[in-house]
XYZ file of C-alpha atoms in Angstrom:
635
model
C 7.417 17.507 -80.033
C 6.606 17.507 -76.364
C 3.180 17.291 -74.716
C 1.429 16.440 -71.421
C -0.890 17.901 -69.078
C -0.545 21.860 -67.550
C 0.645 20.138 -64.554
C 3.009 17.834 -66.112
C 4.771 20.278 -68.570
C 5.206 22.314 -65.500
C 6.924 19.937 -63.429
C 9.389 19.263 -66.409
C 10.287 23.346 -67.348
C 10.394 24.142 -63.514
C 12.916 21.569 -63.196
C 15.304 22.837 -66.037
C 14.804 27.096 -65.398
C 13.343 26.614 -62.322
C 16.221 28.564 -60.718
C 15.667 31.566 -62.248
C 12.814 31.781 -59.145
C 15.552 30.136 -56.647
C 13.928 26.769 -57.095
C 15.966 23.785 -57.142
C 15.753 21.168 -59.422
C 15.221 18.472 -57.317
C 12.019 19.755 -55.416
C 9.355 16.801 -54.123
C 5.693 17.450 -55.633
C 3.014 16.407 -52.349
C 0.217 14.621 -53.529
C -3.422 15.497 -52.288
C -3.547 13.177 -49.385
C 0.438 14.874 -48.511
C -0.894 18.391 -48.749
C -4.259 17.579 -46.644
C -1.581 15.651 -44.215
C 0.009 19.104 -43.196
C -2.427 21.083 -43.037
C -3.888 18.360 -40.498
C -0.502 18.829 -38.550
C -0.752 22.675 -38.796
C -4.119 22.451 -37.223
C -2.791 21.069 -34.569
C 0.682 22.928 -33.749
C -2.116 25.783 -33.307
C -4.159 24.737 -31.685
C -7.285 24.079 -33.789
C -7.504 20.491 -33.727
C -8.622 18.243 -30.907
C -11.055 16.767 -28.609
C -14.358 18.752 -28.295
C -12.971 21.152 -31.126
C -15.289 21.774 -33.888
C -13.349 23.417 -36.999
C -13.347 22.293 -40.860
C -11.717 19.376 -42.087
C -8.098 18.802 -43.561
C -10.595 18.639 -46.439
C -12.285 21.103 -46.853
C -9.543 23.598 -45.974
C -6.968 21.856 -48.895
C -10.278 22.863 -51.002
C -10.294 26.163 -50.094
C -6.773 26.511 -50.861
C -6.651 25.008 -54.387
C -9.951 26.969 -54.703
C -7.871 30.255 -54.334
C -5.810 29.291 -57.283
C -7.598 27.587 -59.777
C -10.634 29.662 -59.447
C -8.661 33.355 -58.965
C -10.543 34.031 -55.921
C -9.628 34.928 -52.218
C -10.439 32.547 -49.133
C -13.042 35.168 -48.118
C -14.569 35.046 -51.700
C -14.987 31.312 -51.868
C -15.991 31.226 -47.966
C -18.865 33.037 -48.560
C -19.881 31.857 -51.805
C -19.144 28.140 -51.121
C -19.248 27.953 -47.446
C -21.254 30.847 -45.879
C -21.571 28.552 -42.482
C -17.947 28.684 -41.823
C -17.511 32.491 -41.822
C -16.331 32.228 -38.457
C -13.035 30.460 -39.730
C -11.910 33.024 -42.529
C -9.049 34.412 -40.627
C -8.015 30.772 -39.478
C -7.676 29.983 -42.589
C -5.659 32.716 -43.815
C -3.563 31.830 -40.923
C -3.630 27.780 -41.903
C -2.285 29.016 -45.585
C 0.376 31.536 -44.315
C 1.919 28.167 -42.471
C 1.119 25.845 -44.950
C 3.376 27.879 -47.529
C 6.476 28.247 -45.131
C 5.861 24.533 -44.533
C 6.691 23.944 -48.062
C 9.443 26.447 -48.987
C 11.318 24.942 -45.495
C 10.577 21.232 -47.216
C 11.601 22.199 -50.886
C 7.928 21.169 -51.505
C 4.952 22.054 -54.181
C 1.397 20.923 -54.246
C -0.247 20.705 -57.800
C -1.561 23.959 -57.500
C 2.344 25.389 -57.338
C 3.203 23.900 -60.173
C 0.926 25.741 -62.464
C 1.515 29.210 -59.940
C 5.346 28.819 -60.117
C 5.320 28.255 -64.051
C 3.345 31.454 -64.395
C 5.828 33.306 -62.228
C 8.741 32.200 -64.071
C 7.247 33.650 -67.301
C 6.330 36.799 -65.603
C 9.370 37.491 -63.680
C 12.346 36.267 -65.704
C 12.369 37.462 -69.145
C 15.274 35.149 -69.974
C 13.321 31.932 -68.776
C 10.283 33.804 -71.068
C 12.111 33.862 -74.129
C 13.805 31.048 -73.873
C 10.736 29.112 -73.653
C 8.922 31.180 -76.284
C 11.729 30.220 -78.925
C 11.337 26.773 -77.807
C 7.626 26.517 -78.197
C 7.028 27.666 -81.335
C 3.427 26.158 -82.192
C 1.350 25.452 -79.479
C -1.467 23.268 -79.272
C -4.001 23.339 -76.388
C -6.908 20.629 -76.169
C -10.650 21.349 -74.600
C -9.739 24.642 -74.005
C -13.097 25.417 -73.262
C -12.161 23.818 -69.679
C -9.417 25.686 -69.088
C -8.890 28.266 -65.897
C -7.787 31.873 -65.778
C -4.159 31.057 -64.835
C -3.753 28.489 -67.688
C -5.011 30.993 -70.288
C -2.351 33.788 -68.596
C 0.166 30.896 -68.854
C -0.192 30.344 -72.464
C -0.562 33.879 -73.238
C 3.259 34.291 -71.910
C 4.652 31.232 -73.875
C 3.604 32.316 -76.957
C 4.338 36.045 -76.464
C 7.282 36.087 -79.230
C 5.023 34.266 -81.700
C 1.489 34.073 -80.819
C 0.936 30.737 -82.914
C -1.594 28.715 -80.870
C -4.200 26.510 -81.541
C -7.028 25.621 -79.632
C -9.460 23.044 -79.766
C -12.682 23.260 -78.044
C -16.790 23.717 -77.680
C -17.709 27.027 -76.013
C -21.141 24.732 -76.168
C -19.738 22.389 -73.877
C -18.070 24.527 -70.745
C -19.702 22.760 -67.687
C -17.315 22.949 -64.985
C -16.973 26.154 -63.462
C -17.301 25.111 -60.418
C -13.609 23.499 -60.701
C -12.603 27.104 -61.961
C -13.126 26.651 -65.652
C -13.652 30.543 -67.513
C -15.969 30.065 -70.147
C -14.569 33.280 -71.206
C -11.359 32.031 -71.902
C -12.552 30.609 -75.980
C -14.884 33.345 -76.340
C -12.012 36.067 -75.831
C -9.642 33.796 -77.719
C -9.302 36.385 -80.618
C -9.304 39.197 -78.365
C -5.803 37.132 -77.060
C -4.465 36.439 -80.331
C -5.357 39.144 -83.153
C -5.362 37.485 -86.271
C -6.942 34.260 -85.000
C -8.613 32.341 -88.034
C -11.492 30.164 -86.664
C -12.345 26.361 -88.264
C -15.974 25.173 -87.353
C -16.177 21.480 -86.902
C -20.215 21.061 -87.765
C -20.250 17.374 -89.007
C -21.050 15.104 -86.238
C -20.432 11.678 -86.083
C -22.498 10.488 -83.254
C -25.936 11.735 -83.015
C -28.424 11.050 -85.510
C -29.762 14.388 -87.796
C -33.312 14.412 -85.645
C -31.446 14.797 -82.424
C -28.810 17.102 -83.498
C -31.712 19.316 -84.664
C -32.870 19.920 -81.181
C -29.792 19.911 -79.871
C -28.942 23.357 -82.453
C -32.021 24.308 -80.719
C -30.870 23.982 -77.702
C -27.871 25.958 -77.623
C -29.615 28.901 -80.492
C -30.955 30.795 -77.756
C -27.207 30.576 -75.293
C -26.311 34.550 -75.014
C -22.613 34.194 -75.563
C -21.566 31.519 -78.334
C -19.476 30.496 -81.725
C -22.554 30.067 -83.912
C -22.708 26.406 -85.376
C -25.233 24.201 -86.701
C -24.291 20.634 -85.995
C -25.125 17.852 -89.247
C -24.607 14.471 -89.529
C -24.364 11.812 -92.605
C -25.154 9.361 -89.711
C -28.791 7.045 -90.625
C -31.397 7.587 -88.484
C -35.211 9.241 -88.336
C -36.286 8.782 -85.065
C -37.556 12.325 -83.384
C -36.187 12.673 -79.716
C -39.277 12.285 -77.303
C -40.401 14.737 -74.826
C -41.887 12.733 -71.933
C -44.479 14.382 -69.291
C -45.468 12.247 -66.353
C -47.433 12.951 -63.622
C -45.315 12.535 -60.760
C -41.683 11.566 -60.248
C -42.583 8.103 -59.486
C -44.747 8.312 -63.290
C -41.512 9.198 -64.765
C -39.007 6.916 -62.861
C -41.508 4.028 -63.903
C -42.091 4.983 -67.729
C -37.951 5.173 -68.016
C -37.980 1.392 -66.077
C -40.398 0.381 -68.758
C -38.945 1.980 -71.719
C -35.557 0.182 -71.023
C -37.211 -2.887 -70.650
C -38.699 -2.835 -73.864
C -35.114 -2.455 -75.406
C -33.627 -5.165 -73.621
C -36.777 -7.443 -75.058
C -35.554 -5.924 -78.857
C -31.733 -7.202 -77.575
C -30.353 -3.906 -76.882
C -27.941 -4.547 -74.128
C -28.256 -2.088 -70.931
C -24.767 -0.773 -71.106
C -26.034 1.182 -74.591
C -28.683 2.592 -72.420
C -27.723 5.889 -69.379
C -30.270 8.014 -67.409
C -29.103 11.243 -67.150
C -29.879 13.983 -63.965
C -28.722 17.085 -63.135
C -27.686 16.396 -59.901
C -26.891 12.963 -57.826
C -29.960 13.143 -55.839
C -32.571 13.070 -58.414
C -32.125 9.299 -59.121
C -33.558 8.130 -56.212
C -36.807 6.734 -57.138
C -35.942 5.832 -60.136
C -33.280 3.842 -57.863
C -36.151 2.136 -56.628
C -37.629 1.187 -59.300
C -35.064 -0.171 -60.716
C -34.680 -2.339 -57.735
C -37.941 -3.494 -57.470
C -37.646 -4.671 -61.190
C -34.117 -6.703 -60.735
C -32.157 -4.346 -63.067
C -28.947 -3.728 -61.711
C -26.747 -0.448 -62.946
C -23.852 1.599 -61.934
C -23.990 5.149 -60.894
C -21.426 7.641 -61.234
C -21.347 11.084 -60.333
C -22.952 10.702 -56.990
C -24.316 8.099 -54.353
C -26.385 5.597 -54.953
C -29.316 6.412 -52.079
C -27.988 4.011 -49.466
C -24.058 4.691 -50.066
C -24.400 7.596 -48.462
C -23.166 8.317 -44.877
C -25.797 10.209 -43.181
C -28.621 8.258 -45.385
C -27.264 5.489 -43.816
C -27.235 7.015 -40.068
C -31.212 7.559 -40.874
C -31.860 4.755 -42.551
C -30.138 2.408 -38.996
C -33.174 4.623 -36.994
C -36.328 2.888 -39.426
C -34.143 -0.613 -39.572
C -33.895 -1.567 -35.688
C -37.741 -0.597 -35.859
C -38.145 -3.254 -37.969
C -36.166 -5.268 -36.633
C -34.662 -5.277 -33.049
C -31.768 -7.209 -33.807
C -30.502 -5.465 -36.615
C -26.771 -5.395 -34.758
C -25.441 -3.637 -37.598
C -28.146 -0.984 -37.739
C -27.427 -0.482 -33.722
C -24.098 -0.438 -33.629
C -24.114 2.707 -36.269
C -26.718 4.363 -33.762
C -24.975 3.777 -30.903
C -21.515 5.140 -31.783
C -22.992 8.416 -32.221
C -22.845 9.056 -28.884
C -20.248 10.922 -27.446
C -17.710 9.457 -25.132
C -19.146 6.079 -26.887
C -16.496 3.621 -28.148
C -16.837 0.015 -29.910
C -16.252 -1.474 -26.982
C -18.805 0.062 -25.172
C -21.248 -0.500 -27.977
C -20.362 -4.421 -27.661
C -21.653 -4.277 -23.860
C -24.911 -2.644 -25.189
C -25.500 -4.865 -27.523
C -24.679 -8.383 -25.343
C -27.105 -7.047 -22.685
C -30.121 -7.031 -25.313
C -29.205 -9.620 -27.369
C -31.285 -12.324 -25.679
C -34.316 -10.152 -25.055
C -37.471 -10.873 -26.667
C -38.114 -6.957 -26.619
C -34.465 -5.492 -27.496
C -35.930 -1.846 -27.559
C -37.779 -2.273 -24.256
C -34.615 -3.882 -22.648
C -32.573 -1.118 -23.727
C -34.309 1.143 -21.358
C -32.760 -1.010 -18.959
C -28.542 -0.671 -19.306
C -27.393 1.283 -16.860
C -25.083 3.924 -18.716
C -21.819 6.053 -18.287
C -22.464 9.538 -16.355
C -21.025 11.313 -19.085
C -23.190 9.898 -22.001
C -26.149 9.352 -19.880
C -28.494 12.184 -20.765
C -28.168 11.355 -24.542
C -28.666 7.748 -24.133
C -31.814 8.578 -22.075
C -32.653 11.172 -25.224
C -31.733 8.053 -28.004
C -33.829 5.403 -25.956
C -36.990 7.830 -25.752
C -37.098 8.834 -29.196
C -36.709 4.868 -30.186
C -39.727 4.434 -27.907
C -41.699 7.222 -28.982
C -40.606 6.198 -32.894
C -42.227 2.274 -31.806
C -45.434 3.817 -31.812
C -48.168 1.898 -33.949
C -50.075 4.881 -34.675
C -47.441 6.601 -36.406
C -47.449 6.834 -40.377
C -43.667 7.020 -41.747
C -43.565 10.416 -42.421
C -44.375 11.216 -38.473
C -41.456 8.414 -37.742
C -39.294 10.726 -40.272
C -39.641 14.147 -38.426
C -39.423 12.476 -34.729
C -36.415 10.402 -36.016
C -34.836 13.602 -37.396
C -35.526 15.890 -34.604
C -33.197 13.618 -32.260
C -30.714 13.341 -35.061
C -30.768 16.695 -36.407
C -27.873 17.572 -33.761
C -25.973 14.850 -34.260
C -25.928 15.529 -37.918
C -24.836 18.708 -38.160
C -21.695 18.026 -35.832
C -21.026 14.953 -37.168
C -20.890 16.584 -41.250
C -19.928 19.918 -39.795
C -18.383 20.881 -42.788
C -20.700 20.366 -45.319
C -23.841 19.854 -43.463
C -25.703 22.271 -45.937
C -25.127 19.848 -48.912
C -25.897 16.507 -47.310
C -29.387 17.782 -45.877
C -30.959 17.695 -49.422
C -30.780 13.865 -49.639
C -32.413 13.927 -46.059
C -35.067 16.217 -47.803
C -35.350 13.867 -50.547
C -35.561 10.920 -48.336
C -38.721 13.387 -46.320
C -40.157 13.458 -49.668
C -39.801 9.418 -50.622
C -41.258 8.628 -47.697
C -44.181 10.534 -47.690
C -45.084 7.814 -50.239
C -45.547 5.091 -48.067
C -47.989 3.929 -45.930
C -46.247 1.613 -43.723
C -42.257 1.780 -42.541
C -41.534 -1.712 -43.478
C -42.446 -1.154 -47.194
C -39.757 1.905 -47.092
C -37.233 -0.055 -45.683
C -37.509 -2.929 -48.097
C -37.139 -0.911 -50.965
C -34.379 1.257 -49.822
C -32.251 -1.937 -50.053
C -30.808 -1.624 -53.376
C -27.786 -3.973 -53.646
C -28.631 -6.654 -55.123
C -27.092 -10.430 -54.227
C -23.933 -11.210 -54.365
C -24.254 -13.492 -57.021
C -25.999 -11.307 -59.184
C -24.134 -8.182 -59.008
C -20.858 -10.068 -59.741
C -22.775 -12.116 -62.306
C -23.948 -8.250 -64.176
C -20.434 -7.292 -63.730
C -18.726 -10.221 -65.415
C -21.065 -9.238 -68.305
C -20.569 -6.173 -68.131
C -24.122 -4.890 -68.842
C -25.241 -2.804 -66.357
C -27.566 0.425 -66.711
C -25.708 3.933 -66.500
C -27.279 5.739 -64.042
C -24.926 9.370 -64.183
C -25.212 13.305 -62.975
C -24.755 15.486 -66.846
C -21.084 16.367 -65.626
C -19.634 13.126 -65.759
C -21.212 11.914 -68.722
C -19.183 14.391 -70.557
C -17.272 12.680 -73.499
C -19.307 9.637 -73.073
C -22.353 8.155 -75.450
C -24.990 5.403 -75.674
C -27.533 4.141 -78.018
C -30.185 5.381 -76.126
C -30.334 8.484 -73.594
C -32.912 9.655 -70.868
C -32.571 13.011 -69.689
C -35.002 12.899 -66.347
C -36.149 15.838 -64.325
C -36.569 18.544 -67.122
C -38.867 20.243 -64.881
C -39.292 23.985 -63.739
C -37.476 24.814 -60.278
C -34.943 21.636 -60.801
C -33.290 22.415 -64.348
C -32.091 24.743 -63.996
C -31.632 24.901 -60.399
C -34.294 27.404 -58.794
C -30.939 28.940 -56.686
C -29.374 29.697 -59.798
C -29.019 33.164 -60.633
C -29.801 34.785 -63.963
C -26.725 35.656 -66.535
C -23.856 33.157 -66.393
C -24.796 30.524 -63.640
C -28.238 30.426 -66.017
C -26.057 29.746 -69.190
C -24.140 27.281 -68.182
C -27.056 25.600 -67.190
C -28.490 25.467 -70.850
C -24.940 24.184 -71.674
C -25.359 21.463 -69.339
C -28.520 20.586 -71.167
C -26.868 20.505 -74.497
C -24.013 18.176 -73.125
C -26.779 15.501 -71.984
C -28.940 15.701 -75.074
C -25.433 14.894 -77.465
C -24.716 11.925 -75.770
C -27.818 10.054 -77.642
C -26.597 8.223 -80.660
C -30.030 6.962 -82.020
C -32.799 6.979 -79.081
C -33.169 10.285 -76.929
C -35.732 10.830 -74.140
C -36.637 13.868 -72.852
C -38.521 13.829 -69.320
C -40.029 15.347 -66.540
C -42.760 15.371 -63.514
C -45.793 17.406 -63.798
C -45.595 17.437 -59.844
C -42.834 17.563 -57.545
C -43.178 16.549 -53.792
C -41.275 19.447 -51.807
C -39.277 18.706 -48.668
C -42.148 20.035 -46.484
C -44.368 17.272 -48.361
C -46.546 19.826 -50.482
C -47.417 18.876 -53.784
C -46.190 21.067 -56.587
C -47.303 21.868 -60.009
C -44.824 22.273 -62.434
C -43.748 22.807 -66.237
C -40.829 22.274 -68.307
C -37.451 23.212 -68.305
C -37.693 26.928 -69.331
C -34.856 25.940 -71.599
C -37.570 23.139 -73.279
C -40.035 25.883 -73.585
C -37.886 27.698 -75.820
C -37.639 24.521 -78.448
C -40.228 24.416 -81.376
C -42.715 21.279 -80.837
C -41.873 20.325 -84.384
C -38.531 18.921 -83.336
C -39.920 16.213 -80.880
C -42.635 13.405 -80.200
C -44.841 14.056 -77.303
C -45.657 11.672 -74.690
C -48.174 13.479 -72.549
C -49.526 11.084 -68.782
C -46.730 9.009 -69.033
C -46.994 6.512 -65.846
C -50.367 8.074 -65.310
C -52.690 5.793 -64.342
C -55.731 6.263 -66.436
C -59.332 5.318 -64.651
C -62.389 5.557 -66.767
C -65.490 8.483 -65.590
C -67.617 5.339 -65.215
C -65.164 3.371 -62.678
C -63.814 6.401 -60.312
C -62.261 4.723 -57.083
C -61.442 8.485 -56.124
C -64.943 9.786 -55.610
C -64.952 12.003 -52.242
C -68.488 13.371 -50.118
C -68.162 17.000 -49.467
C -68.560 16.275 -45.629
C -65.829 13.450 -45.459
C -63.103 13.967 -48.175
C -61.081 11.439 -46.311
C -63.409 8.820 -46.814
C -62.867 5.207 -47.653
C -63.358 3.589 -51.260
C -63.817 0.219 -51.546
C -61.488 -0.649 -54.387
C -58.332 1.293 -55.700
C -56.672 1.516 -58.973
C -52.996 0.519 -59.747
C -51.803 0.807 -62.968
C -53.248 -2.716 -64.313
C -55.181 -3.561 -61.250
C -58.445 -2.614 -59.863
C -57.681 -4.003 -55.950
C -60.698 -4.692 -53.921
C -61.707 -5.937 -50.598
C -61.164 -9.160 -49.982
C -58.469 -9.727 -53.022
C -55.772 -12.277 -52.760
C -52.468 -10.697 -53.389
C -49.046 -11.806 -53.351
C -46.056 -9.921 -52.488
C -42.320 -10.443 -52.998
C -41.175 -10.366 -49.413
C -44.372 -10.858 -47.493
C -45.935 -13.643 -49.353
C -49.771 -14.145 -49.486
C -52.534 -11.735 -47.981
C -55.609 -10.841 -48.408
C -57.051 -7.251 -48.991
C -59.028 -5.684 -46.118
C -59.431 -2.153 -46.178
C -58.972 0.396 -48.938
C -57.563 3.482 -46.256
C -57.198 5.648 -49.504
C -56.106 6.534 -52.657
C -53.307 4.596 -53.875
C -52.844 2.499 -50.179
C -54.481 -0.657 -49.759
C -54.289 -2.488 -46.187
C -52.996 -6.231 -46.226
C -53.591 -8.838 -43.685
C -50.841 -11.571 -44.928
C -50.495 -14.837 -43.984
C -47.325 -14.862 -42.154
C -46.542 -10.865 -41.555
C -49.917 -10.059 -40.200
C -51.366 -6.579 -41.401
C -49.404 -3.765 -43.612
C -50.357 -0.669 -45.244
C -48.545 -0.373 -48.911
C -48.417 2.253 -51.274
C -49.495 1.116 -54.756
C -46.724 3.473 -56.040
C -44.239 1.820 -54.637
C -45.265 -2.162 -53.762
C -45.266 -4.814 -56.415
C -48.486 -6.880 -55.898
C -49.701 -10.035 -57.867
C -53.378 -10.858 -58.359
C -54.185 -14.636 -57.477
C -57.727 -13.869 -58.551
């Protein structure tokens, strides 16, 4: 019996007929970080690379290049369906590959991608090497095949031409990643492949409870293109999956918070627990919350909010605001600047560190000629961001219109993808009232002590995007953001893209074993700040009620006719209330209030719904966002 990966059964049959193709048997396999190391040199010996040259990364051209292969596209294909702002480069890059595969046949060198290319040649081209391998191979087993690419299915087409005994295991149900080249096609044309192919349903399931495997069926009934099953279980367990509606994201981020609460007060630990998304970004204020509560978790499949390089360029802008001596927070600003070294950045900093006013004193260093005009840019905007007057969403735009530039240069290549965490952080922080409030709660890491204390455990939270919570479970599941315009994806296009979509779904609803939650916002918060209505997942719309609970308001915070802090005069709908509503709390003028990081204050203004204005002891007067800041009544 032999077995291994594509890759690895490749290496090991290109090294014994490998020279029916002129290969020799002793040929070096490059690594990714070898293959993105010459191309890096190849941009170079022509002249690509360099100071004040702006072209793609070693990355995202290795990318590209694998791309061609493992999705069965050309460089101009993926270009303009990956990468439409790097059109410009298409003819580089065919140049870039046309070196990079002379580099390797002058080396005796393959990349990962060869070794699956070079296998299929050998079938195709030498019908001795074909045969010989077909006689050897006479039952072939392939795993997930449901995952596998167009050139893998070609490959074991040819090495079971004598024979055609294969076997493969798989769940058309369950084909998520075509954006790593995957054919969904592949198991659905698997008969058309091999005539005579006798198909074996595995229905029992020995995860999921009957109640969620019901909707689950559902789920996957409507899918266009499918092997027909209906998924059972002898598994106990009567508890419907619950469909959650909340009225904002921040309702739904705080109803999951609570929920998992609950279980860890009934002893279930948090590692049995995962929040689901469909993409990395959509965690965010639940990220918060889960701060602001003490519950630590890992995330996988995407950044936490803070990990991320250009959230943490923006995030250095808001910090030195707050405070001037943030050297951490500078130094990140400063080196942004071209012709700006660490050195230089040391020199800055020295010259304010004494000042009482670091911002003002900036004003003062006398800088280079050849940064000068974008210091004089950075130091304007900081002064112009200092403004009192200014609510954090103004601070947002000015800070972004100064780093706007620098952003795209600095993430040239992928530019596009990064700016929808800045649009989610544009959204976050239309939330707040005051900057300092925002900044506290974007610092997620907890202690040192306690984050090595939850990892000895080892009970943290899941926090993880659908994809890589494939093959995974937990006790209990929350699938968040089920709404309209964000699952599926409002860019993606009708037909396949849509399909895989409701796969996706289906993958994050199996991984409950005895708790699922179903949830989404009745309102999303666009990028532009506008508040929009919105509905379920069309794919939710399609399930009978009968198959789940509803939870309708979730988060919501419910105020009595009688007690409305909201009501508005037709000639001044800005007007102020005198008390506002949290979701336990009726705050009024004059209140005493503690909070975690500014201590004791005193209400003294209601500006609006959901803000109250603070004058604290020690921090003097803040606006907070009810939403968002975790006040205690000491009255």
């Amino acid at each position: 019996v032999m077995g291994g990966t594509f890759h690895a059964t490749a290496n090991i049959l290109l090294r014994r007929h490998g020279h029916h193709l002129g290969l020799t048997a002793n040929f070096t396999i490059i690594d990714r970080a070898d293959a993105e190391g010459i191309v890096n040199l190849i941009k170079s010996s022509l002249g690509m690379a360099g100071a004040g040259k702006r072209f793609p990364s070693k990355r995202v051209i290795v990318n590209l290049l694998s791309g061609t292969v493992n999705k069965s596209a050309s460089i101009e294909e993926l270009v303009y369906r990956e990468h439409i702002h790097l059109t410009e480069f298409i003819e580089d890059f065919y140049k870039i590959r046309e070196h990079y595969q002379q580099f390797k046949r002058d080396h005796g060198l393959l990349d990962y991608d060869d070794l699956l290319l070079r296998w299929q040649q050998l079938l195709q081209q030498s019908d001795q090497a074909r045969e010989e391998l077909s006689d050897r191979f006479r039952y072939i087993l392939v795993d997930e095949y449901q995952d596998t690419n167009r050139l893998q299915a070609e490959i074991v087409q040819l090495l079971a031409y004598r024979h055609s005994n294969v076997m493969a295991v798989g769940d058309d149900a369950q084909s998520i990643y075509s954006f790593r080249g995957a054919d969904f096609t592949n198991i659905l044309r698997f008969a058309e492949h091999f005539p005579g192919t006798k198909i074996v349903k595995l229905e029992e399931n020995y995860r999921s409870t009957q109640p969620i495997l019901e909707l689950t069926n559902a789920i996957i009934a409507r899918a266009e293109k499918k092997f027909t099953k209906t998924l059972f279980t002898s598994a106990v367990g009567h508890i419907r999956p619950r469909m959650v509606v909340a009225t904002n994201e921040t309702a739904e981020a705080r109803f999951i918070v609570d929920q998992i609460k609950q279980r860890q007060q009934d002893d279930l630990p948090l590692h049995e627990m995962a929040v689901l998304f469909r993409s990395g970004y959509h965690s965010y204020k639940l990220e918060i919350e889960l701060a602001s509560h003490g519950i630590d978790f890992d995330k996988r499949g995407g950044l936490k909010l803070t990990e991320s390089a250009h959230i943490k360029d923006l995030l250095s802008f808001f910090r030195v605001l707050i405070n001037p001596w943030d050297h951490l927070s500078w130094n990140r600003i400063l080196l942004q600047l071209d012709k700006v070294g660490p050195k230089t950045v040391q020199k800055i900093l020295h010259s304010i560190r004494d000042s009482d006013t670091p911002l003002t004193k900036l004003t003062t260093y006398q800088p280079g000629p050849a940064w000068k005009s974008q210091f004089e840019q950075l130091t304007d905007t900081l002064l112009r961001l200092n403004d009192p007057v200014l609510t954090p969403s103004q601070q947002y735009d000015l800070a972004m219109a100064y780093y706007e530039p620098v952003f795209e240069k600095m993430y040239y290549d992928d530019y596009p993808k990064r700016r929808k965490d800045l649009d989610q952080i544009k959204a976050l922080i239309a939330g707040y009232g005051d900057l300092q409030s925002f900044v506290d709660d974007t610092a997620l890491d907890p202690p040192e002590s306690t984050a090595a204390q939850a990892a000895s455990s080892g009970s943290r939270l899941i926090l993880s995007t659908i994809h890589s919570a494939k093959g995974l479970e937990w006790d209990t599941v929350f699938v968040m953001g089920l709404a309209e315009g964000r699952f599926p994806h409002q860019n993606v296009m009708p037909g396949e893209q849509w399909e895989e979509e409701r796969r996706l779904l289906y993958v994050a609803a199996t991984r409950a074993k005895q708790q699922l939650f179903l949830t989404y916002p009745r309102e999303l918060v666009t990028p532009e700040r506008q508040h929009r209505r919105v509905t379920m997942s069309p794919f939710l719309q399609e399930i009978s009620p009968g198959l789940y609970n509803s939870i309708g308001n979730a988060g919501a915070t419910a105020v009595p006719k009688t007690h409305n802090p909201f009501r508005k005069e037709p000639s001044d709908r800005c007007q102020k209330v005198a008390r506002v509503q949290s979701a336990r709390t009726v705050y009024r003028e004059g209140m005493r209030v503690s909070h975690a990081i500014f201590g004791v204050g005193r209400v003294t203004s209601i500006p609006g719904p959901r803000r109250v204005e603070i004058l604290f002891d020690r921090h003097g007067g803040k606006i907070l966002h009810l939403d968002y800041a975790r006040l205690e009544p000491l009255e």
